[in-house]
Short mmCIF file of C-alpha atoms and ligand atoms in Angstrom, two decimals:
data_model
loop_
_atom_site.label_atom_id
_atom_site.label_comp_id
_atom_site.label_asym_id
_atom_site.label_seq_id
_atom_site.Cartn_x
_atom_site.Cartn_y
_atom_site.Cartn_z
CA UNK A 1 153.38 91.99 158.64
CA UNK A 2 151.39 89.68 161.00
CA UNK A 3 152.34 86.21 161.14
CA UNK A 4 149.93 84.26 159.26
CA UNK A 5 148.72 80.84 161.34
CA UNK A 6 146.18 77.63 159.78
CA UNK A 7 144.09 76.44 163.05
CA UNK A 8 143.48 72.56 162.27
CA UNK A 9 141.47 71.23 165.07
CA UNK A 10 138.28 68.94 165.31
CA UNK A 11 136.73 70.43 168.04
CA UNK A 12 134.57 73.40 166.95
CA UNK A 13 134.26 75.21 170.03
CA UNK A 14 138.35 75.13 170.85
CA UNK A 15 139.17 75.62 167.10
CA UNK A 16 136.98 79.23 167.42
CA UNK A 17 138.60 79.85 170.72
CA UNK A 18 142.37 79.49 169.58
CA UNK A 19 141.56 81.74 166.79
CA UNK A 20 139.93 84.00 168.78
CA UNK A 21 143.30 84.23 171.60
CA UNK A 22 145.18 84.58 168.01
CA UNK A 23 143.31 86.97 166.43
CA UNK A 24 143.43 89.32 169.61
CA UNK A 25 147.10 88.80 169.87
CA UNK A 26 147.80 90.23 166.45
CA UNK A 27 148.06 87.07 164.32
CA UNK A 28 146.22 86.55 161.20
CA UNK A 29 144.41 82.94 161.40
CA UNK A 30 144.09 82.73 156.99
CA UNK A 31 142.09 79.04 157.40
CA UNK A 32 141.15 76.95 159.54
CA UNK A 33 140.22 72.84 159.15
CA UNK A 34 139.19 70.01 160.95
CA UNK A 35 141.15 67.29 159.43
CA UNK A 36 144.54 66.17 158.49
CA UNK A 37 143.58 65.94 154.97
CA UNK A 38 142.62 69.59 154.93
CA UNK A 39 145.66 70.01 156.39
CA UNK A 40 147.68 69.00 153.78
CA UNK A 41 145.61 70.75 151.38
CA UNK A 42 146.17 73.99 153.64
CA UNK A 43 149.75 74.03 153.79
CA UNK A 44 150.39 73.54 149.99
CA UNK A 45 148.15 75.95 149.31
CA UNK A 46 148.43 78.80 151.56
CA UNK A 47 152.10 78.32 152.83
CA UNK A 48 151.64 79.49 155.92
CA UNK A 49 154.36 80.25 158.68
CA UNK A 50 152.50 78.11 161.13
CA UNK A 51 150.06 75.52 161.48
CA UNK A 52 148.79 74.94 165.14
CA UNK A 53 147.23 71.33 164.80
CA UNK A 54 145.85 68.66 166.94
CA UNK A 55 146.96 65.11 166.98
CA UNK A 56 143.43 63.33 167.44
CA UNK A 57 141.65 64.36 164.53
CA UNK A 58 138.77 62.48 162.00
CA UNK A 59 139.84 61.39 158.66
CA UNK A 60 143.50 61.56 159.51
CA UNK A 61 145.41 62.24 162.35
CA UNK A 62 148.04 65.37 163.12
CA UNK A 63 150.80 63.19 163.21
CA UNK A 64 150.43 62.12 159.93
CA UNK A 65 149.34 64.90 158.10
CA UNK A 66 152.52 66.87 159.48
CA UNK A 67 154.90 63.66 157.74
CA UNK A 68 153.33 64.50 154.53
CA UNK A 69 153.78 68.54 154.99
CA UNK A 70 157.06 67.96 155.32
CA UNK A 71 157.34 66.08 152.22
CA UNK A 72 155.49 68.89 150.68
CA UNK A 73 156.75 72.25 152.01
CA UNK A 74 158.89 74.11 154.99
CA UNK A 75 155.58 74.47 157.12
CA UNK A 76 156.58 74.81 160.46
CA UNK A 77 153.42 73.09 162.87
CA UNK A 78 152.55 73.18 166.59
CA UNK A 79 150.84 70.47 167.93
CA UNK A 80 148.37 70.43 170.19
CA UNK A 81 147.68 67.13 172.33
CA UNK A 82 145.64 65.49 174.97
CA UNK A 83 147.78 64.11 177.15
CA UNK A 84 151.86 64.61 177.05
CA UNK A 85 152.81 61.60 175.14
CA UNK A 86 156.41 60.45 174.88
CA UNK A 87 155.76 58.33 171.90
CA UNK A 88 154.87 61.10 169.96
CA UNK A 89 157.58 63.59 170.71
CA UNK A 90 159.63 60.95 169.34
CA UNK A 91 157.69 60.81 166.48
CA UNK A 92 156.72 64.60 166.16
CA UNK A 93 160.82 65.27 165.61
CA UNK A 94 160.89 63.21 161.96
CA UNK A 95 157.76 65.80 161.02
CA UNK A 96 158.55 69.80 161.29
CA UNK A 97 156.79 69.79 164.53
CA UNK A 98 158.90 72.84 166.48
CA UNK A 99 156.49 72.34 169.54
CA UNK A 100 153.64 71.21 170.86
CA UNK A 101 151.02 72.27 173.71
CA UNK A 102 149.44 69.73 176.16
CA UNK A 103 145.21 70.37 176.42
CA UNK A 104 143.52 72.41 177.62
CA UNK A 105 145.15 75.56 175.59
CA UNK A 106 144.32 79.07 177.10
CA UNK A 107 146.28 82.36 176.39
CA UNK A 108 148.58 81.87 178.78
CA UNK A 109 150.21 78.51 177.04
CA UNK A 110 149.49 79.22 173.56
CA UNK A 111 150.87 82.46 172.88
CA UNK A 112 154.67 81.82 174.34
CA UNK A 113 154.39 78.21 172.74
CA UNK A 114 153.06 80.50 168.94
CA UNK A 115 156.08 83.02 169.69
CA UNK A 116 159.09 80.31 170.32
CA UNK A 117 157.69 78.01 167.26
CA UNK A 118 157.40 81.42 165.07
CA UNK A 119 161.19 82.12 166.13
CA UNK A 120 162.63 78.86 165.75
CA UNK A 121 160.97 78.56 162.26
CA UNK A 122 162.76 81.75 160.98
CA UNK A 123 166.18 80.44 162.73
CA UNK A 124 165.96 77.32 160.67
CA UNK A 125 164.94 79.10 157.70
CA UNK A 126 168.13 81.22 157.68
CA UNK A 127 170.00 78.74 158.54
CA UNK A 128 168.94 76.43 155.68
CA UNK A 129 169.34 79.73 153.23
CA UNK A 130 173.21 80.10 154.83
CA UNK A 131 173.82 76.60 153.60
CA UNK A 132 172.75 76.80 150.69
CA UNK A 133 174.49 80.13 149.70
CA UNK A 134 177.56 78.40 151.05
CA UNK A 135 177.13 75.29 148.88
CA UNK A 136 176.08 78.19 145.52
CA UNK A 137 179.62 79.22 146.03
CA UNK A 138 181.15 76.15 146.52
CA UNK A 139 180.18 74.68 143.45
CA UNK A 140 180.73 78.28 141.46
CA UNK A 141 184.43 77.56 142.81
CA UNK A 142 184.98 73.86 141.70
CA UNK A 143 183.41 75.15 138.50
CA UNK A 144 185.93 77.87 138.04
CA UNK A 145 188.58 75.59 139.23
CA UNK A 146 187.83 73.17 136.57
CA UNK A 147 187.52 75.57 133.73
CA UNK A 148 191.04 77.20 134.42
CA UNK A 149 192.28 73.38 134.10
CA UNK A 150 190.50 73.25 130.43
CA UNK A 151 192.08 76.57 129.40
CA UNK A 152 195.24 75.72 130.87
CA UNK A 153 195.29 72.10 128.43
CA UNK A 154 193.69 73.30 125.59
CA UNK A 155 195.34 76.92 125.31
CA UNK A 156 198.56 75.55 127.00
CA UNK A 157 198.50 79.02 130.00
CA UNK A 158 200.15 78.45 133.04
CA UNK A 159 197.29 79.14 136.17
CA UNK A 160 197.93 82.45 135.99
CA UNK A 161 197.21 83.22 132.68
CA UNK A 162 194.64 80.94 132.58
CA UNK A 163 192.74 82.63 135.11
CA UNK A 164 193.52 85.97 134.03
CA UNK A 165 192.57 85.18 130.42
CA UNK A 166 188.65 84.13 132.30
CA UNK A 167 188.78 87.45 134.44
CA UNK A 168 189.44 89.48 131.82
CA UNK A 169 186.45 87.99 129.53
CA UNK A 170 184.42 88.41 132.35
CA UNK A 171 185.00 91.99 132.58
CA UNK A 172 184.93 92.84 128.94
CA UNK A 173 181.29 90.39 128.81
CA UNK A 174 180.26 91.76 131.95
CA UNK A 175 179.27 88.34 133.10
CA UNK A 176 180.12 86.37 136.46
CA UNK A 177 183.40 84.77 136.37
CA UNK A 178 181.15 81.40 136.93
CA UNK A 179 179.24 82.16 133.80
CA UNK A 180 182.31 82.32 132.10
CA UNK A 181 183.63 79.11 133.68
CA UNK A 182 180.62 77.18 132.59
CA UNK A 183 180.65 78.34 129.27
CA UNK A 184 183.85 77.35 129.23
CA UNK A 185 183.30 73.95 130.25
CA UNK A 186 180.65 73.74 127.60
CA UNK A 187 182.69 75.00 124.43
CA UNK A 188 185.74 72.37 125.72
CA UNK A 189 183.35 69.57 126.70
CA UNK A 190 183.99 67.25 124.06
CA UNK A 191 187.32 67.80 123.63
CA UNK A 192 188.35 66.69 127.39
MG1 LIG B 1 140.80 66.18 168.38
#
């Protein structure tokens, strides 16, 4: 599928020229703006997986709008500038800016800069769904964990046949042993 990009730029003539470079190298530009309000809109909308955006813009600036993306959504952005300002690199890392391209954009610069922000987004999106598989199970552990402990008080079991008595209800329920741990915990809840 082609990577679908949101062109936010105030100049006409370079906003129809970066979708132009895009569109012949296989992306798919799905909107385009000329604001950071539209921006915003944009990204909530559409949920793209990039926004190429310019800093200097009407209404509100790039910087901004990207702040407020991130509040809203995982929309990775490249930002386009006029001059290479140190100020807003520093600023650019609070927002999900993965990049951003000094003026005047051609082929050449855009198309690397589209590929490494492209691959860096899909790093940090695995990366992000790693964690939170590894947290899932974490807490399906603790919750197990603490169920055993209610069987074990209120049935008086040793561990063993504590857990075993969970496994085995499990089985015979065909439900995940962390089903049967939170059930658990919600049959014994007043009781502990
Ligand atoms: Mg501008």
């Amino acid at each position: 599928m082609k990577p679908r990009i949101i062109v936010i730029e105030d100049e006409a003539i370079l906003r129809m020229d970066l979708k132009e470079i895009l569109t012949d190298a296989g992306y798919e530009v799905i909107a385009e703006g000329d604001n950071g309000e539209k921006a915003i809109e944009l990204a909530y909308q559409l949920n793209p997986d990039l926004m190429i955006m310019d800093i200097k813009m009407p209404k509100m600036d790039g910087l901004k709008a990207s702040k407020i993306i991130k509040k809203q959504s995982k929309t990775p952005i490249l930002m386009l500038t006029a001059f290479s300002q140190k100020e807003f690199v520093e600023e650019a890392k609070e927002a999900n800016v993965l990049g951003y391209l000094v003026k005047p954009i051609s082929e050449a610069n855009l198309i690397p800069a589209v590929e490494i922000a492209l691959s860096q987004a899909e790093k940090r999106a695995q990366y992000e769904d790693e964690l939170l598989q590894k947290e899932q199970k974490m807490n399906a552990r603790k919750q197990i964990e603490r169920a055993k402990g209610v069987l074990m008080k209120v049935m008086k079991l040793n561990e063993q046949a504590a857990y075993e008595k969970m496994r085995k209800f499990s089985m015979k329920q065909q439900v995940s042993l962390e089903r049967t741990a939170h059930a658990i915990l919600k049959k014994y809840a007043n009781d502990m």
